mmCIF file of C-alpha atoms in Angstrom:
data_model
loop_
_atom_site.group_PDB
_atom_site.id
_atom_site.type_symbol
_atom_site.label_atom_id
_atom_site.label_comp_id
_atom_site.label_asym_id
_atom_site.label_seq_id
_atom_site.Cartn_x
_atom_site.Cartn_y
_atom_site.Cartn_z
ATOM 1 C CA MET A 1 6.415 24.336 32.547
ATOM 2 C CA SER A 2 3.531 23.127 34.624
ATOM 3 C CA LEU A 3 1.689 19.907 33.952
ATOM 4 C CA ASP A 4 -1.988 20.641 33.858
ATOM 5 C CA LEU A 5 -3.825 17.352 33.593
ATOM 6 C CA LYS A 6 -7.137 18.904 32.645
ATOM 7 C CA GLN A 7 -5.483 20.785 29.796
ATOM 8 C CA ILE A 8 -3.863 17.582 28.546
ATOM 9 C CA VAL A 9 -7.152 15.659 28.588
ATOM 10 C CA SER A 10 -8.854 18.440 26.650
ATOM 11 C CA ASP A 11 -5.972 18.521 24.114
ATOM 12 C CA PHE A 12 -6.436 14.793 23.652
ATOM 13 C CA LYS A 13 -10.221 14.969 23.244
ATOM 14 C CA ASN A 14 -9.968 17.870 20.839
ATOM 15 C CA GLY A 15 -8.883 15.678 17.924
ATOM 16 C CA LEU A 16 -11.497 12.988 18.496
ATOM 17 C CA TRP A 17 -14.502 15.173 17.769
ATOM 18 C CA ALA A 18 -14.428 18.963 18.208
ATOM 19 C CA GLU A 19 -11.484 19.450 15.848
ATOM 20 C CA ASN A 20 -11.489 16.064 14.171
ATOM 21 C CA PRO A 21 -9.012 16.340 11.279
ATOM 22 C CA ILE A 22 -11.270 14.782 8.658
ATOM 23 C CA ILE A 23 -14.845 15.731 9.496
ATOM 24 C CA ARG A 24 -14.142 19.103 11.177
ATOM 25 C CA LEU A 25 -10.877 20.509 9.799
ATOM 26 C CA VAL A 26 -11.205 18.584 6.510
ATOM 27 C CA ILE A 27 -7.450 18.127 6.122
ATOM 28 C CA GLY A 28 -5.456 15.078 5.078
ATOM 29 C CA MET A 29 -7.925 14.339 2.289
ATOM 30 C CA CYS A 30 -5.506 12.521 -0.030
ATOM 31 C CA PRO A 31 -5.152 9.326 2.060
ATOM 32 C CA THR A 32 -8.737 9.712 3.293
ATOM 33 C CA LEU A 33 -10.114 9.406 -0.206
ATOM 34 C CA ALA A 34 -7.488 7.135 -1.697
ATOM 35 C CA VAL A 35 -6.967 4.245 0.693
ATOM 36 C CA THR A 36 -10.302 3.772 2.423
ATOM 37 C CA ASN A 37 -11.556 1.214 -0.095
ATOM 38 C CA THR A 38 -11.173 -1.525 2.527
ATOM 39 C CA THR A 39 -11.432 -1.442 6.324
ATOM 40 C CA GLU A 40 -7.970 -2.933 6.761
ATOM 41 C CA ASN A 41 -6.345 -0.304 4.549
ATOM 42 C CA GLY A 42 -8.099 2.461 6.475
ATOM 43 C CA LEU A 43 -6.908 1.108 9.800
ATOM 44 C CA ALA A 44 -3.324 0.613 8.619
ATOM 45 C CA MET A 45 -3.169 4.094 7.103
ATOM 46 C CA GLY A 46 -4.662 5.613 10.263
ATOM 47 C CA LEU A 47 -2.160 3.917 12.541
ATOM 48 C CA ALA A 48 0.831 4.689 10.301
ATOM 49 C CA THR A 49 -0.172 8.357 10.150
ATOM 50 C CA SER A 50 -0.753 8.452 13.929
ATOM 51 C CA PHE A 51 2.703 7.071 14.594
ATOM 52 C CA VAL A 52 4.343 9.661 12.352
ATOM 53 C CA LEU A 53 2.203 12.427 13.851
ATOM 54 C CA VAL A 54 2.967 11.593 17.497
ATOM 55 C CA SER A 55 6.702 10.969 16.899
ATOM 56 C CA SER A 56 7.235 14.196 14.992
ATOM 57 C CA GLU A 57 5.171 16.221 17.477
ATOM 58 C CA ILE A 58 7.419 14.909 20.277
ATOM 59 C CA VAL A 59 10.633 15.760 18.442
ATOM 60 C CA ILE A 60 9.469 19.162 17.253
ATOM 61 C CA SER A 61 8.075 20.239 20.617
ATOM 62 C CA LEU A 62 11.443 19.288 22.156
ATOM 63 C CA ILE A 63 13.634 21.182 19.701
ATOM 64 C CA LYS A 64 11.249 24.023 18.796
ATOM 65 C CA LYS A 65 13.492 26.629 20.450
ATOM 66 C CA LEU A 66 16.536 25.523 18.438
ATOM 67 C CA ILE A 67 14.918 25.852 15.018
ATOM 68 C CA PRO A 68 15.187 29.311 13.411
ATOM 69 C CA ALA A 69 11.786 30.538 12.232
ATOM 70 C CA ASN A 70 12.984 30.984 8.639
ATOM 71 C CA VAL A 71 13.701 27.277 8.126
ATOM 72 C CA ARG A 72 11.031 25.793 10.325
ATOM 73 C CA ILE A 73 8.961 24.327 7.479
ATOM 74 C CA PRO A 74 11.868 22.474 5.789
ATOM 75 C CA SER A 75 13.026 21.321 9.227
ATOM 76 C CA TYR A 76 9.580 19.912 10.027
ATOM 77 C CA ILE A 77 9.402 18.174 6.657
ATOM 78 C CA LEU A 78 12.829 16.580 7.170
ATOM 79 C CA ILE A 79 11.789 15.249 10.584
ATOM 80 C CA ILE A 80 8.436 14.005 9.283
ATOM 81 C CA ALA A 81 10.107 12.356 6.273
ATOM 82 C CA THR A 82 12.490 10.506 8.589
ATOM 83 C CA PHE A 83 9.633 8.926 10.509
ATOM 84 C CA VAL A 84 7.705 8.146 7.332
ATOM 85 C CA THR A 85 10.703 6.343 5.833
ATOM 86 C CA PHE A 86 10.968 4.394 9.069
ATOM 87 C CA VAL A 87 7.304 3.326 8.788
ATOM 88 C CA ASP A 88 7.799 2.432 5.127
ATOM 89 C CA TYR A 89 10.728 0.083 5.856
ATOM 90 C CA PHE A 90 9.003 -1.311 8.927
ATOM 91 C CA LEU A 91 5.810 -2.240 7.070
ATOM 92 C CA LYS A 92 7.730 -3.721 4.123
ATOM 93 C CA ALA A 93 9.757 -5.865 6.517
ATOM 94 C CA PHE A 94 7.071 -7.078 8.902
ATOM 95 C CA PHE A 95 3.722 -6.503 7.195
ATOM 96 C CA PRO A 96 4.437 -7.035 3.484
ATOM 97 C CA GLY A 97 0.739 -7.547 2.717
ATOM 98 C CA ILE A 98 -0.266 -4.160 4.108
ATOM 99 C CA ALA A 99 2.783 -2.495 2.532
ATOM 100 C CA ALA A 100 1.742 -3.874 -0.859
ATOM 101 C CA SER A 101 -1.849 -2.676 -0.611
ATOM 102 C CA LEU A 102 -0.951 0.832 0.620
ATOM 103 C CA SER A 103 2.082 1.054 -1.719
ATOM 104 C CA ILE A 104 2.662 4.672 -2.779
ATOM 105 C CA PHE A 105 0.418 6.130 -0.060
ATOM 106 C CA ILE A 106 2.913 5.339 2.704
ATOM 107 C CA PRO A 107 5.662 7.655 1.328
ATOM 108 C CA LEU A 108 2.925 10.211 0.672
ATOM 109 C CA ILE A 109 2.279 10.571 4.414
ATOM 110 C CA VAL A 110 5.174 13.077 4.285
ATOM 111 C CA VAL A 111 2.964 15.570 2.509
ATOM 112 C CA ASN A 112 -0.172 14.873 4.539
ATOM 113 C CA CYS A 113 -1.127 18.382 5.614
ATOM 114 C CA LEU A 114 -2.604 17.041 8.841
ATOM 115 C CA ILE A 115 0.905 16.247 10.085
ATOM 116 C CA LEU A 116 2.619 19.433 8.972
ATOM 117 C CA GLY A 117 -0.430 21.413 10.124
ATOM 118 C CA ARG A 118 -0.261 20.078 13.670
ATOM 119 C CA GLN A 119 3.466 20.831 13.901
ATOM 120 C CA GLU A 120 2.897 24.412 12.841
ATOM 121 C CA ALA A 121 -0.322 24.920 14.804
ATOM 122 C CA PHE A 122 0.456 22.970 17.937
ATOM 123 C CA ALA A 123 3.813 21.255 18.529
ATOM 124 C CA SER A 124 5.855 24.361 17.758
ATOM 125 C CA LYS A 125 3.933 26.380 20.350
ATOM 126 C CA HIS A 126 3.220 24.008 23.222
ATOM 127 C CA SER A 127 5.007 21.781 25.730
ATOM 128 C CA THR A 128 5.943 18.173 24.925
ATOM 129 C CA PRO A 129 3.253 16.504 27.120
ATOM 130 C CA ARG A 130 0.570 18.635 25.482
ATOM 131 C CA ALA A 131 2.015 17.877 22.042
ATOM 132 C CA ILE A 132 1.858 14.134 22.768
ATOM 133 C CA ALA A 133 -1.780 14.438 23.881
ATOM 134 C CA ASP A 134 -2.602 16.412 20.756
ATOM 135 C CA GLY A 135 -0.787 13.896 18.528
ATOM 136 C CA ILE A 136 -2.555 10.880 20.004
ATOM 137 C CA GLY A 137 -5.949 12.618 19.933
ATOM 138 C CA MET A 138 -5.576 13.800 16.350
ATOM 139 C CA GLY A 139 -4.133 10.433 15.287
ATOM 140 C CA LEU A 140 -7.033 8.503 16.805
ATOM 141 C CA GLY A 141 -9.518 11.010 15.424
ATOM 142 C CA PHE A 142 -8.021 10.465 11.964
ATOM 143 C CA THR A 143 -7.956 6.684 12.400
ATOM 144 C CA TRP A 144 -11.551 6.181 13.521
ATOM 145 C CA VAL A 145 -12.943 8.144 10.612
ATOM 146 C CA LEU A 146 -10.719 6.230 8.138
ATOM 147 C CA VAL A 147 -11.870 2.909 9.607
ATOM 148 C CA LEU A 148 -15.515 3.966 9.467
ATOM 149 C CA LEU A 149 -15.154 5.151 5.863
ATOM 150 C CA GLY A 150 -13.320 1.951 4.926
ATOM 151 C CA ALA A 151 -15.961 -0.204 6.601
ATOM 152 C CA ILE A 152 -18.856 1.528 4.833
ATOM 153 C CA ARG A 153 -17.152 1.386 1.439
ATOM 154 C CA GLU A 154 -16.039 -2.222 1.839
ATOM 155 C CA LEU A 155 -19.471 -3.314 3.033
ATOM 156 C CA PHE A 156 -21.330 -1.788 0.093
ATOM 157 C CA GLY A 157 -18.570 -2.271 -2.477
ATOM 158 C CA MET A 158 -17.548 -5.854 -1.691
ATOM 159 C CA GLY A 159 -20.065 -7.091 0.873
ATOM 160 C CA SER A 160 -17.414 -7.656 3.541
ATOM 161 C CA ILE A 161 -15.698 -5.949 6.490
ATOM 162 C CA PHE A 162 -12.043 -6.628 7.342
ATOM 163 C CA GLY A 163 -12.156 -9.225 4.556
ATOM 164 C CA PHE A 164 -14.940 -11.249 6.211
ATOM 165 C CA THR A 165 -17.919 -11.668 3.935
ATOM 166 C CA LEU A 166 -21.012 -10.347 5.663
ATOM 167 C CA LEU A 167 -23.426 -10.060 2.772
ATOM 168 C CA GLY A 168 -23.980 -13.338 0.993
ATOM 169 C CA GLU A 169 -24.155 -14.374 -2.629
ATOM 170 C CA TRP A 170 -27.459 -12.565 -3.104
ATOM 171 C CA TYR A 171 -25.770 -9.217 -2.672
ATOM 172 C CA ARG A 172 -24.644 -7.534 -5.855
ATOM 173 C CA PRO A 173 -21.654 -5.322 -4.879
ATOM 174 C CA MET A 174 -21.904 -1.631 -5.718
ATOM 175 C CA VAL A 175 -18.661 -1.288 -7.621
ATOM 176 C CA ILE A 176 -18.733 2.512 -7.432
ATOM 177 C CA MET A 177 -18.130 2.371 -3.678
ATOM 178 C CA VAL A 178 -14.579 1.013 -4.027
ATOM 179 C CA LEU A 179 -13.773 3.483 -6.795
ATOM 180 C CA PRO A 180 -12.710 7.087 -6.019
ATOM 181 C CA ALA A 181 -16.259 8.370 -6.560
ATOM 182 C CA GLY A 182 -17.471 6.183 -3.702
ATOM 183 C CA ALA A 183 -15.002 7.894 -1.387
ATOM 184 C CA PHE A 184 -16.399 11.334 -2.178
ATOM 185 C CA ILE A 185 -20.002 10.213 -1.789
ATOM 186 C CA THR A 186 -19.399 8.425 1.514
ATOM 187 C CA LEU A 187 -17.296 11.228 2.976
ATOM 188 C CA GLY A 188 -19.829 13.861 1.960
ATOM 189 C CA ILE A 189 -22.712 12.005 3.574
ATOM 190 C CA LEU A 190 -20.607 11.297 6.678
ATOM 191 C CA VAL A 191 -19.601 14.946 7.150
ATOM 192 C CA GLY A 192 -23.246 15.934 6.703
ATOM 193 C CA ILE A 193 -24.390 13.486 9.386
ATOM 194 C CA MET A 194 -21.633 14.621 11.776
ATOM 195 C CA ASN A 195 -22.589 18.262 11.269
ATOM 196 C CA GLN A 196 -26.193 17.424 12.031
ATOM 197 C CA ILE A 197 -25.215 15.554 15.199
ATOM 198 C CA SER A 198 -23.061 18.374 16.549
ATOM 199 C CA ARG A 199 -25.725 20.951 15.702
ATOM 200 C CA GLU A 200 -28.328 19.020 17.668
ATOM 201 C CA GLY A 201 -25.912 18.681 20.582
ATOM 202 C CA LYS A 202 -25.772 22.423 21.033
ATOM 203 C CA MET B 1 24.485 35.843 17.137
ATOM 204 C CA GLU B 2 21.409 36.447 15.029
ATOM 205 C CA LYS B 3 19.195 33.362 15.125
ATOM 206 C CA ASN B 4 18.029 33.755 11.547
ATOM 207 C CA SER B 5 21.487 34.331 10.065
ATOM 208 C CA THR B 6 22.213 32.393 6.904
ATOM 209 C CA ARG B 7 24.904 30.435 8.685
ATOM 210 C CA ASN B 8 22.473 29.350 11.368
ATOM 211 C CA LEU B 9 19.835 28.319 8.847
ATOM 212 C CA ILE B 10 22.292 26.153 6.961
ATOM 213 C CA LEU B 11 23.644 24.615 10.144
ATOM 214 C CA THR B 12 20.181 23.755 11.460
ATOM 215 C CA LEU B 13 19.072 21.995 8.283
ATOM 216 C CA ALA B 14 22.424 20.223 7.915
ATOM 217 C CA ALA B 15 22.271 18.975 11.502
ATOM 218 C CA ILE B 16 18.714 17.641 11.107
ATOM 219 C CA GLY B 17 19.665 16.041 7.781
ATOM 220 C CA ILE B 18 22.717 14.300 9.232
ATOM 221 C CA ILE B 19 20.840 12.973 12.268
ATOM 222 C CA SER B 20 17.967 11.733 10.075
ATOM 223 C CA ALA B 21 20.330 9.997 7.676
ATOM 224 C CA LEU B 22 22.171 8.371 10.564
ATOM 225 C CA LEU B 23 18.975 7.041 12.148
ATOM 226 C CA LEU B 24 17.616 5.805 8.832
ATOM 227 C CA THR B 25 20.880 3.983 8.146
ATOM 228 C CA PHE B 26 20.268 1.873 11.232
ATOM 229 C CA VAL B 27 16.616 1.274 10.318
ATOM 230 C CA TYR B 28 17.650 0.303 6.776
ATOM 231 C CA GLU B 29 20.291 -2.136 8.041
ATOM 232 C CA TRP B 30 17.769 -3.630 10.441
ATOM 233 C CA THR B 31 14.869 -4.094 8.009
ATOM 234 C CA THR B 32 16.645 -4.940 4.725
ATOM 235 C CA PRO B 33 17.237 -8.653 5.526
ATOM 236 C CA TYR B 34 13.535 -9.049 6.365
ATOM 237 C CA ILE B 35 12.434 -7.221 3.219
ATOM 238 C CA GLN B 36 14.685 -9.358 1.017
ATOM 239 C CA ALA B 37 13.546 -12.532 2.764
ATOM 240 C CA ASN B 38 9.909 -11.547 2.125
ATOM 241 C CA GLN B 39 10.583 -10.979 -1.556
ATOM 242 C CA ALA B 40 12.530 -14.225 -1.936
ATOM 243 C CA LYS B 41 9.780 -16.114 -0.128
ATOM 244 C CA ALA B 42 7.061 -14.643 -2.325
ATOM 245 C CA GLN B 43 9.036 -15.551 -5.443
ATOM 246 C CA LYS B 44 9.726 -19.102 -4.267
ATOM 247 C CA GLN B 45 6.084 -19.592 -3.399
ATOM 248 C CA ALA B 46 5.082 -18.342 -6.817
ATOM 249 C CA ILE B 47 7.471 -20.757 -8.578
ATOM 250 C CA ASN B 48 6.162 -23.679 -6.542
ATOM 251 C CA GLU B 49 2.642 -22.623 -7.350
ATOM 252 C CA VAL B 50 3.091 -22.426 -11.117
ATOM 253 C CA LEU B 51 5.193 -25.572 -11.606
ATOM 254 C CA PRO B 52 3.366 -28.701 -10.392
ATOM 255 C CA ASN B 53 5.328 -31.140 -8.184
ATOM 256 C CA VAL B 54 8.564 -29.249 -8.546
ATOM 257 C CA GLU B 55 11.406 -30.514 -6.345
ATOM 258 C CA GLU B 56 14.360 -28.449 -7.436
ATOM 259 C CA VAL B 57 14.627 -25.067 -9.079
ATOM 260 C CA GLU B 58 17.615 -23.898 -11.057
ATOM 261 C CA GLU B 59 18.194 -20.339 -12.160
ATOM 262 C CA VAL B 60 19.292 -20.040 -15.789
ATOM 263 C CA GLU B 61 20.126 -16.871 -17.647
ATOM 264 C CA LYS B 62 19.288 -16.724 -21.343
ATOM 265 C CA ASN B 63 19.164 -13.649 -23.598
ATOM 266 C CA GLY B 64 19.600 -11.483 -20.510
ATOM 267 C CA ASN B 65 16.477 -12.898 -18.804
ATOM 268 C CA VAL B 66 16.412 -15.156 -15.779
ATOM 269 C CA PHE B 67 14.399 -18.366 -16.117
ATOM 270 C CA TYR B 68 13.628 -20.788 -13.323
ATOM 271 C CA GLU B 69 13.890 -24.368 -14.511
ATOM 272 C CA GLY B 70 11.947 -26.803 -12.378
ATOM 273 C CA TYR B 71 12.947 -30.468 -11.948
ATOM 274 C CA ASP B 72 10.986 -33.294 -10.357
ATOM 275 C CA ASN B 73 12.512 -35.781 -7.911
ATOM 276 C CA ASN B 74 13.854 -37.953 -10.762
ATOM 277 C CA GLY B 75 15.794 -35.034 -12.174
ATOM 278 C CA ASN B 76 13.547 -34.562 -15.196
ATOM 279 C CA ARG B 77 12.811 -31.050 -16.241
ATOM 280 C CA ILE B 78 9.090 -30.539 -15.886
ATOM 281 C CA GLY B 79 8.964 -26.954 -16.995
ATOM 282 C CA VAL B 80 10.173 -23.426 -16.790
ATOM 283 C CA ALA B 81 8.935 -20.506 -14.725
ATOM 284 C CA PHE B 82 9.492 -16.958 -15.886
ATOM 285 C CA LYS B 83 8.775 -13.645 -14.218
ATOM 286 C CA ASN B 84 7.470 -11.004 -16.594
ATOM 287 C CA SER B 85 6.078 -7.560 -15.954
ATOM 288 C CA GLY B 86 4.233 -4.856 -17.848
ATOM 289 C CA GLY B 87 1.934 -1.905 -17.427
ATOM 290 C CA GLY B 88 -1.528 -2.418 -15.968
ATOM 291 C CA TYR B 89 -4.356 -0.007 -15.248
ATOM 292 C CA ASN B 90 -2.688 1.763 -12.317
ATOM 293 C CA GLY B 91 0.888 0.494 -12.297
ATOM 294 C CA MET B 92 3.142 -2.416 -13.105
ATOM 295 C CA ILE B 93 1.813 -5.960 -13.041
ATOM 296 C CA GLU B 94 4.352 -8.669 -12.254
ATOM 297 C CA VAL B 95 3.405 -12.229 -13.130
ATOM 298 C CA MET B 96 5.112 -15.594 -12.657
ATOM 299 C CA ILE B 97 4.304 -17.902 -15.570
ATOM 300 C CA GLY B 98 4.897 -21.636 -15.377
ATOM 301 C CA VAL B 99 5.024 -23.503 -18.686
ATOM 302 C CA ASP B 100 5.306 -27.047 -19.959
ATOM 303 C CA LEU B 101 7.802 -26.760 -22.825
ATOM 304 C CA ASN B 102 7.122 -30.225 -24.295
ATOM 305 C CA ASN B 103 3.464 -29.608 -24.846
ATOM 306 C CA GLU B 104 3.755 -25.859 -25.317
ATOM 307 C CA LYS B 105 1.165 -25.005 -22.737
ATOM 308 C CA ILE B 106 0.895 -22.976 -19.578
ATOM 309 C CA TYR B 107 0.720 -24.857 -16.297
ATOM 310 C CA LYS B 108 -0.432 -21.933 -14.199
ATOM 311 C CA ILE B 109 0.205 -18.287 -13.495
ATOM 312 C CA SER B 110 0.667 -16.357 -10.276
ATOM 313 C CA VAL B 111 0.477 -12.600 -9.773
ATOM 314 C CA LEU B 112 3.427 -11.331 -7.723
ATOM 315 C CA ASN B 113 2.793 -7.596 -7.681
ATOM 316 C CA HIS B 114 0.125 -5.267 -8.996
ATOM 317 C CA GLN B 115 -1.555 -1.965 -8.214
ATOM 318 C CA GLU B 116 -4.945 -2.589 -9.808
ATOM 319 C CA THR B 117 -8.161 -1.238 -8.291
ATOM 320 C CA PRO B 118 -9.279 -3.305 -5.287
ATOM 321 C CA GLY B 119 -12.499 -5.169 -5.981
ATOM 322 C CA LEU B 120 -12.106 -4.755 -9.752
ATOM 323 C CA GLY B 121 -8.733 -5.118 -11.458
ATOM 324 C CA ALA B 122 -7.261 -6.593 -8.293
ATOM 325 C CA ARG B 123 -9.357 -9.662 -9.017
ATOM 326 C CA ILE B 124 -6.642 -10.762 -11.485
ATOM 327 C CA THR B 125 -5.149 -12.430 -8.397
ATOM 328 C CA GLU B 126 -8.250 -14.578 -7.857
ATOM 329 C CA ASP B 127 -8.448 -18.169 -9.025
ATOM 330 C CA ASP B 128 -11.548 -17.436 -11.077
ATOM 331 C CA PHE B 129 -9.504 -15.275 -13.403
ATOM 332 C CA LYS B 130 -6.205 -17.151 -13.186
ATOM 333 C CA SER B 131 -7.952 -20.393 -14.194
ATOM 334 C CA ASN B 132 -8.316 -18.781 -17.646
ATOM 335 C CA PHE B 133 -4.678 -19.634 -18.205
ATOM 336 C CA VAL B 134 -4.483 -23.097 -16.692
ATOM 337 C CA ASN B 135 -3.379 -25.619 -19.349
ATOM 338 C CA LYS B 136 -3.665 -22.995 -22.047
ATOM 339 C CA PRO B 137 -1.704 -23.651 -25.250
ATOM 340 C CA PHE B 138 0.773 -20.975 -26.368
ATOM 341 C CA GLY B 139 -0.686 -18.470 -28.799
ATOM 342 C CA ASP B 140 -2.194 -15.085 -29.362
ATOM 343 C CA TYR B 141 -4.983 -14.551 -26.904
ATOM 344 C CA THR B 142 -8.090 -12.445 -27.217
ATOM 345 C CA VAL B 143 -9.933 -11.075 -24.225
ATOM 346 C CA VAL B 144 -13.672 -11.708 -24.470
ATOM 347 C CA LYS B 145 -16.558 -10.555 -22.313
ATOM 348 C CA LYS B 146 -18.522 -13.789 -22.405
ATOM 349 C CA PRO B 147 -17.543 -17.332 -21.472
ATOM 350 C CA PRO B 148 -14.723 -18.363 -23.850
ATOM 351 C CA THR B 149 -15.509 -20.800 -26.616
ATOM 352 C CA GLU B 150 -11.999 -21.184 -28.013
ATOM 353 C CA ASP B 151 -8.665 -22.135 -26.479
ATOM 354 C CA THR B 152 -7.126 -18.755 -27.196
ATOM 355 C CA GLN B 153 -9.882 -16.766 -25.519
ATOM 356 C CA VAL B 154 -9.574 -15.247 -22.065
ATOM 357 C CA GLU B 155 -12.653 -14.211 -20.112
ATOM 358 C CA ALA B 156 -12.353 -10.629 -18.857
ATOM 359 C CA ILE B 157 -13.220 -9.558 -15.331
ATOM 360 C CA ALA B 158 -16.494 -7.609 -15.371
ATOM 361 C CA GLY B 159 -15.682 -3.914 -15.017
ATOM 362 C CA ALA B 160 -11.949 -4.443 -15.407
ATOM 363 C CA THR B 161 -11.351 -4.977 -19.100
ATOM 364 C CA ILE B 162 -8.145 -2.933 -19.125
ATOM 365 C CA SER B 163 -6.616 -4.929 -16.266
ATOM 366 C CA SER B 164 -7.652 -8.191 -17.929
ATOM 367 C CA GLU B 165 -6.141 -7.132 -21.248
ATOM 368 C CA SER B 166 -2.966 -5.846 -19.607
ATOM 369 C CA ILE B 167 -2.191 -9.031 -17.736
ATOM 370 C CA THR B 168 -2.987 -11.092 -20.837
ATOM 371 C CA LYS B 169 -0.471 -9.000 -22.742
ATOM 372 C CA VAL B 170 2.145 -9.488 -20.000
ATOM 373 C CA ILE B 171 1.613 -13.244 -20.233
ATOM 374 C CA GLU B 172 1.738 -13.333 -24.054
ATOM 375 C CA ASN B 173 4.900 -11.296 -23.995
ATOM 376 C CA GLY B 174 6.403 -13.606 -21.360
ATOM 377 C CA LEU B 175 5.568 -16.654 -23.475
ATOM 378 C CA ASP B 176 7.357 -15.035 -26.428
ATOM 379 C CA LYS B 177 10.458 -14.594 -24.314
ATOM 380 C CA ILE B 178 10.305 -18.192 -23.143
ATOM 381 C CA THR B 179 9.864 -19.529 -26.696
ATOM 382 C CA GLU B 180 12.713 -17.350 -27.879
ATOM 383 C CA ALA B 181 15.048 -18.630 -25.172
ATOM 384 C CA TYR B 182 14.106 -22.290 -25.447
ATOM 385 C CA GLY B 183 13.462 -22.467 -29.201
ATOM 386 C CA GLY B 184 10.024 -23.934 -28.693
ATOM 387 C CA GLY B 185 11.180 -27.296 -27.354
ATOM 388 C CA ASN B 186 13.033 -28.978 -24.547
#
């Protein structure tokens, strides 16, 4: 096992843009659409998912040779569920406010296909250092898009970002932006813009 | 030995399951005191919020429900707080209701838990909406969409009529339970 630094950097960068989970691979849509109604929720969901992603990529890349191919999916899910339960308890104990606003979407990280997808596509085939780089890259790639989505929706839907009011009394909030429909509209426009940017870059 | 033999499959999953359970046991033991403390703190805060100038709170069980009786510093009972819950728009709404039994009116309410839509139904936690119930006499309430003209009217949140009606129902229902337990007097 050789440590190729260049390879690791490119694994890390991969998730930020070229294979960004939300705007490129379009996976992990359930939390993307459901909890980005405020910036804070987006950030918390992004970080919680990143933690689970990196931890399970580490464990799975370490024990990949021990897991028989026939039970790899249930094994991955068990490992992922362990870390998710850990996050759930941790948030309830130390960040009760965030735990209350994300509620059911924390346990649902277990079935986020981004996490299972990266185990199957990456961690089970590559070395641990590369898996860590991939996990962090994908996690940050997921987080920045969630924060951006949350910020846009919160700004138009409530006139604030991170709970700080930016638009004054004169602004009449667009209620649709904090409802599920607002998530679809914002995400669609965002993916369109990103596609345009990467097309021009070529 | 064949790696994909049934025995091996069972052993692998069992081993992962046991290790996971073991780790989570430690995490559970570590976080549970904090989680319980958070819940107790939230509840205590809510009781203090809905009963004005309360000094001491006593838990009393009546008809299978727990009531929190609040006393001032002279030992007089100033009122009772009761936690009631019911279905909202997205999930359960849990409300702490503080009442003055002598005058049969609500002191204040506080929302403990809810899953209403942020920016819409979630505004049941804001003072603008909660003030609907301040000093309100017991009774059957109606949710209206314009500024209330009668004591029994509650002004709905714009765009969140279901949430407004749900929480009003939870409060009405809670008041019924309080009246039942205390017979409508001190």
